[in-house]
Amino acid sequence: MMRTKPIDGALAELREEIEGYAKEYGLDYYPVVFEVCDYDTINILAAQGGFPARYPHWRFGMDYDQLSKGYAYGLQKIYEMVINTNPCYAYLLNANHWVDQKIVMAHVFGHADFFKNNYWFSGTDKNMMDVMANHGTKIRRYMDRYGQDAVEVFIDKVLSLENLLDPSVLFETPEVARRRIESRVDEEHEDTGDDRSSALKSFMRSKARNEVLPEVPDSTEEDEIHREASTERYISPRDVMLYLIEHAPLQEWQADILGILREEAYYFLPQRMTKIMNEGWASYWHSTIMTKKALKASEIIDFADHHAGVMAMSKQNINPYKIGIELFRDIEYRWDTGKFGKEYLECTNMEMKENWNKETGLGREKIFEVRRTHNDITFIDEFFTPEFCERQQIFTYKYNPRTGRNEVDSREFESIKAKLLQSLTNFGSPVIEVESTNYKNRGELLLRHVHQGVDLDVNYAAETLKNIHFIWKRPVNISTTQEETETIVSFDGKEIKTSN
Amino acid sequence: MDHPIKRDHARFRKIVKGRIRDNLRRYISNGEMPSPKGDGQFKIPMPSIDTPRFKFGDKQQGGMGQGDGQPGDPVDGQEGEGEPGEGEAGSDEGSKELEVDLSLDELASILGEELELPNIEPKGKKTMESLTEKYTSIGTQGPDSLKHYKRSYKEALKRQLAMGEYDADNPIIVPVKADMRFRSADAKVEFENSAVVIYMMDVSGSMGDEQKEIVRTESFWINLWLKSQYKDIEIRYIIHDATAKEVDEETFFRTRESGGTLISSALKLCRDIIQSDYNSAEWNIYPFHFSDGDNWSTDDTKLCLEILDKDIIPESNVFCYGQVESRYGSGQFYKDLHAKYGESNEEVLLSKIKNKDAILDSIKDFLGKGK
């Protein structure tokens, strides 16, 4: 059943026009396939992370429910969806006004360029459309065999781990992985103190092997497994999902599902790490293309209205579109005028600084470079300046227990920047590491929350531990800091315990 | 074929309903009533169904915004300056609560499933005429809001063709007043089972706020169930102390009198209402009486039983008496009814409601017979 159709007629002509401008400006992207669809379809696509086929799970239904209601009540509307694939698929809402379609197309070319060129996306699978569909088929097959409820419950549990990822894994080429394994093996030869844990590990692995492969008489396969067991594979301690795949007593289908969800989580990770840049870049280009090239005089009001709607500042949240586009513009301006480098920074004459213009004209070049090499954290760290902060009227707010409301806390540059960076660190999730898979020498799992100033939400942590316990099947623990006290929260299958 | 997400959606709805069913006793005992939204839907606050993850605690984190304001100014979009105590309570629930819309039927079926309520076998014949208006036809007159553009333009096109005014190269169609078409209603007569619920409540001094809250909660769920069973339902309210009067819903739950108690006064009024307004051949009649069981005199109780036997029970599907326990009530009336009608009478259902937790069981007592 086709719910989307390729653009044709006037829209196809419009696409040619906009694409011409995009090319002229030097945007570089995989072929973009535009399709139009109705609002219901775009809600479905959005609920499924942009993909037409996903594995069956109720949470997609929940997101769809909320998007549909939001649309029905006129609270929100999705104009477009772009997917990081090759070719790059982009969906337009058929009810968009003509000028909206223009904006959206220009915006899409910005995203497409970003997907292809930003370094953090370089390892993502550009065939994800097929991969996602295959994942769906696989999981449906498991549901047929093991029951929908059993599989769905397992997925529910795994989703609790979805944010326990290590961004460095994005760059782990097979070559790198091999080298890391080798260095790890060397270490292990010297390390004799912890042989019991590896003994337990290999016991668990052999147990798992017996469960999974009860009747494999084929000797070569058997050898293969032994060899694997002898060279312990190095896993980043922050890659909790992979740890569980390797060490938890899972059935084959469960390990497979865990692997599938891990792959999807890593696929989406770069998008979570570059939200500000990605939206800023796309907005920069829709704005540039529209105002410099594509806009007709009669469309200016509508364009200004919609652009302003997207860029609106909010007191509760910073708008990534706004911060992103303004930062790119600021960078362009600074590199056009030469407001960078030692000479500028060390200049103490405020008037000179204000009117600084070396006519370097490097702005465009610089922003293309920035979009290639940065992610949100480095982007903010490097280009978020006091002047910019003041111009954007950014503040931090804090909950005041006395008045029971959030209040403006500070407009001080240093604290704003620190807070902004903190909220972006590890894509906004707490850093969680696997500390031990044989805690207390009882095969318990010990996770460690690397405390960076903000405590965990205890209730959520407790519920999460329960879900991990379902996978690990032995007691699970997490060490963290609560109100400046070292704390270990544990779940042994019956109750949550907190000890200091 | 529908998109597979519809299955995910159905699955989500099923999970939601399961959660509501699991928490039904809590909802009911806490007197948390789903708020009706006007279009026959009920909004139900759901205990969060997000996936638990390791995440940062909210309070410490605060946030960032853009715009005017000095340090100490409130951030827009927040609750106004609440009492300090209130604010704290509010902030703890900061996690976004999911609100789920359920139709009356869905909610009733959850109640039915949980309590294993049988469907009611209506006793009346389908003699109640009800007019339903459906906008299925087209007329030449009507308000602009019901204008049918397609039909109007079709008429205009026809007229222009007939008059030779239509130019295929410049297809401009201008409807005139006579071309306008409007959606109009067809009245359809349907025969329905109809029901009336007559609530009677003792509002004498011994019935406190807590007792009334129990009655209120219980009546909400009873109404919900009966509404799912009958298409047309009327609800009447009678309050009484030593005298009885008919009131509207709001007054019913608000009034507090201090006089003595003559239950017969309410039953008399109930009888009069039935006799004047509801022919039992056409109506399914449900009198519910709630009190704390005190009655002024044994003579009056005798009179009550007489009215019940002679006039009310023969006319009604079932007569229900709910006795809400209160500190002052003697509970005598229950004993009297129990002595006369016994435990498993088909026409008189008795239930004692000790406290809020007993509401659910009491609903089951009343509705579990399928009468």
Short mmCIF file of N, CA and C in Angstrom, two decimals, chain A residues 18-83:
data_model
loop_
_atom_site.label_atom_id
_atom_site.label_comp_id
_atom_site.label_asym_id
_atom_site.label_seq_id
_atom_site.Cartn_x
_atom_site.Cartn_y
_atom_site.Cartn_z
N ILE A 18 14.80 24.90 -6.64
CA ILE A 18 15.45 25.00 -5.32
C ILE A 18 16.78 24.25 -5.32
N GLU A 19 16.77 23.08 -5.95
CA GLU A 19 17.99 22.29 -5.99
C GLU A 19 19.10 23.05 -6.73
N GLY A 20 18.67 23.79 -7.77
CA GLY A 20 19.64 24.62 -8.49
C GLY A 20 20.34 25.59 -7.55
N TYR A 21 19.56 26.25 -6.70
CA TYR A 21 20.16 27.19 -5.75
C TYR A 21 21.08 26.47 -4.77
N ALA A 22 20.60 25.31 -4.29
CA ALA A 22 21.38 24.57 -3.31
C ALA A 22 22.74 24.19 -3.89
N LYS A 23 22.73 23.72 -5.12
CA LYS A 23 23.98 23.32 -5.79
C LYS A 23 24.90 24.53 -5.96
N GLU A 24 24.26 25.63 -6.37
CA GLU A 24 25.01 26.86 -6.60
C GLU A 24 25.79 27.29 -5.34
N TYR A 25 25.15 27.09 -4.20
CA TYR A 25 25.79 27.46 -2.94
C TYR A 25 26.80 26.42 -2.47
N GLY A 26 26.87 25.33 -3.21
CA GLY A 26 27.89 24.33 -2.86
C GLY A 26 27.43 23.28 -1.87
N LEU A 27 26.11 23.17 -1.67
CA LEU A 27 25.65 22.09 -0.80
C LEU A 27 25.90 20.77 -1.51
N ASP A 28 26.28 19.77 -0.73
CA ASP A 28 26.71 18.51 -1.28
C ASP A 28 25.96 17.40 -0.57
N TYR A 29 25.22 16.61 -1.32
CA TYR A 29 24.34 15.63 -0.66
C TYR A 29 24.10 14.44 -1.58
N TYR A 30 23.64 13.36 -0.96
CA TYR A 30 23.19 12.21 -1.75
C TYR A 30 21.90 12.61 -2.45
N PRO A 31 21.53 11.91 -3.53
CA PRO A 31 20.30 12.26 -4.22
C PRO A 31 19.13 12.34 -3.23
N VAL A 32 18.31 13.36 -3.38
CA VAL A 32 17.17 13.53 -2.49
C VAL A 32 15.90 13.08 -3.22
N VAL A 33 15.15 12.19 -2.59
CA VAL A 33 13.88 11.75 -3.16
C VAL A 33 12.76 12.40 -2.37
N PHE A 34 12.03 13.29 -3.01
CA PHE A 34 10.90 13.94 -2.34
C PHE A 34 9.63 13.16 -2.59
N GLU A 35 8.86 12.98 -1.54
CA GLU A 35 7.54 12.37 -1.70
C GLU A 35 6.53 13.21 -0.93
N VAL A 36 5.29 13.22 -1.42
CA VAL A 36 4.26 13.93 -0.66
C VAL A 36 3.31 12.93 -0.02
N CYS A 37 2.76 13.33 1.09
CA CYS A 37 1.80 12.46 1.76
C CYS A 37 0.86 13.32 2.60
N ASP A 38 -0.20 12.68 3.11
CA ASP A 38 -1.15 13.44 3.91
C ASP A 38 -0.68 13.50 5.36
N TYR A 39 -1.43 14.24 6.18
CA TYR A 39 -0.96 14.47 7.56
C TYR A 39 -0.91 13.17 8.36
N ASP A 40 -1.87 12.26 8.06
CA ASP A 40 -1.89 11.02 8.83
C ASP A 40 -0.61 10.22 8.56
N THR A 41 -0.23 10.18 7.30
CA THR A 41 0.98 9.45 6.94
C THR A 41 2.21 10.09 7.57
N ILE A 42 2.25 11.41 7.55
CA ILE A 42 3.44 12.04 8.10
C ILE A 42 3.49 11.84 9.62
N ASN A 43 2.31 11.76 10.25
CA ASN A 43 2.30 11.43 11.68
C ASN A 43 2.82 10.02 11.92
N ILE A 44 2.43 9.10 11.04
CA ILE A 44 2.92 7.73 11.16
C ILE A 44 4.44 7.71 11.02
N LEU A 45 4.92 8.38 9.98
CA LEU A 45 6.36 8.39 9.74
C LEU A 45 7.10 9.00 10.92
N ALA A 46 6.57 10.10 11.43
CA ALA A 46 7.25 10.76 12.55
C ALA A 46 7.26 9.85 13.77
N ALA A 47 6.12 9.17 14.01
CA ALA A 47 6.06 8.28 15.17
C ALA A 47 7.08 7.15 15.04
N GLN A 48 7.39 6.79 13.80
CA GLN A 48 8.32 5.70 13.59
C GLN A 48 9.74 6.19 13.30
N GLY A 49 10.03 7.38 13.74
CA GLY A 49 11.38 7.90 13.57
C GLY A 49 11.72 8.21 12.13
N GLY A 50 10.70 8.39 11.29
CA GLY A 50 10.94 8.75 9.90
C GLY A 50 10.86 7.57 8.95
N PHE A 51 10.81 6.37 9.48
CA PHE A 51 10.88 5.19 8.61
C PHE A 51 9.50 4.60 8.37
N PRO A 52 9.25 4.18 7.13
CA PRO A 52 7.93 3.62 6.83
C PRO A 52 7.70 2.25 7.47
N ALA A 53 8.77 1.53 7.75
CA ALA A 53 8.57 0.20 8.35
C ALA A 53 9.47 0.04 9.56
N ARG A 54 8.86 -0.26 10.69
CA ARG A 54 9.60 -0.54 11.92
C ARG A 54 9.08 -1.84 12.50
N TYR A 55 9.73 -2.28 13.57
CA TYR A 55 9.21 -3.46 14.25
C TYR A 55 7.94 -3.08 14.99
N PRO A 56 7.06 -4.06 15.23
CA PRO A 56 5.83 -3.72 15.93
C PRO A 56 6.10 -3.41 17.40
N HIS A 57 5.66 -2.28 17.84
CA HIS A 57 5.75 -1.99 19.27
C HIS A 57 4.78 -0.88 19.63
N TRP A 58 4.19 -1.00 20.82
CA TRP A 58 3.12 -0.08 21.19
C TRP A 58 3.59 1.36 21.30
N ARG A 59 4.91 1.57 21.58
CA ARG A 59 5.30 2.97 21.80
C ARG A 59 5.19 3.78 20.52
N PHE A 60 5.33 3.13 19.37
CA PHE A 60 5.10 3.86 18.12
C PHE A 60 3.64 4.28 18.06
N GLY A 61 2.77 3.38 18.53
CA GLY A 61 1.35 3.70 18.58
C GLY A 61 1.07 4.85 19.53
N MET A 62 1.81 4.89 20.63
CA MET A 62 1.62 5.97 21.60
C MET A 62 2.04 7.30 20.98
N ASP A 63 3.20 7.31 20.33
CA ASP A 63 3.66 8.56 19.71
C ASP A 63 2.69 9.00 18.62
N TYR A 64 2.20 8.02 17.88
CA TYR A 64 1.23 8.32 16.82
C TYR A 64 -0.03 8.93 17.41
N ASP A 65 -0.48 8.37 18.52
CA ASP A 65 -1.66 8.86 19.22
C ASP A 65 -1.47 10.33 19.57
N GLN A 66 -0.30 10.65 20.12
CA GLN A 66 -0.08 12.02 20.56
C GLN A 66 0.10 12.98 19.40
N LEU A 67 0.80 12.52 18.36
CA LEU A 67 0.96 13.39 17.19
C LEU A 67 -0.39 13.66 16.54
N SER A 68 -1.21 12.62 16.44
CA SER A 68 -2.51 12.79 15.79
C SER A 68 -3.37 13.76 16.57
N LYS A 69 -3.34 13.63 17.89
CA LYS A 69 -4.13 14.55 18.71
C LYS A 69 -3.60 15.96 18.57
N GLY A 70 -2.29 16.08 18.62
CA GLY A 70 -1.68 17.40 18.47
C GLY A 70 -2.09 18.06 17.17
N TYR A 71 -2.17 17.26 16.13
CA TYR A 71 -2.56 17.79 14.83
C TYR A 71 -4.05 18.15 14.84
N ALA A 72 -4.86 17.25 15.41
CA ALA A 72 -6.30 17.47 15.41
C ALA A 72 -6.66 18.72 16.19
N TYR A 73 -5.96 18.98 17.29
CA TYR A 73 -6.25 20.15 18.10
C TYR A 73 -5.52 21.39 17.59
N GLY A 74 -4.76 21.23 16.51
CA GLY A 74 -4.07 22.37 15.93
C GLY A 74 -2.90 22.86 16.76
N LEU A 75 -2.36 21.98 17.61
CA LEU A 75 -1.23 22.40 18.44
C LEU A 75 0.09 22.29 17.71
N GLN A 76 0.17 21.34 16.82
CA GLN A 76 1.44 21.14 16.15
C GLN A 76 1.20 20.57 14.78
N LYS A 77 2.16 20.78 13.94
CA LYS A 77 2.02 20.29 12.58
C LYS A 77 3.43 19.98 12.11
N ILE A 78 3.59 18.85 11.50
CA ILE A 78 4.90 18.50 10.97
C ILE A 78 4.89 18.87 9.49
N TYR A 79 5.80 19.71 9.10
CA TYR A 79 5.84 20.12 7.70
C TYR A 79 6.62 19.13 6.84
N GLU A 80 7.60 18.51 7.49
CA GLU A 80 8.50 17.71 6.66
C GLU A 80 9.25 16.70 7.51
N MET A 81 9.74 15.64 6.86
CA MET A 81 10.62 14.67 7.52
C MET A 81 11.75 14.37 6.55
N VAL A 82 12.96 14.30 7.05
CA VAL A 82 14.09 13.90 6.21
C VAL A 82 14.77 12.72 6.88
N ILE A 83 15.21 11.78 6.08
CA ILE A 83 15.87 10.62 6.66
C ILE A 83 17.30 10.54 6.18
#
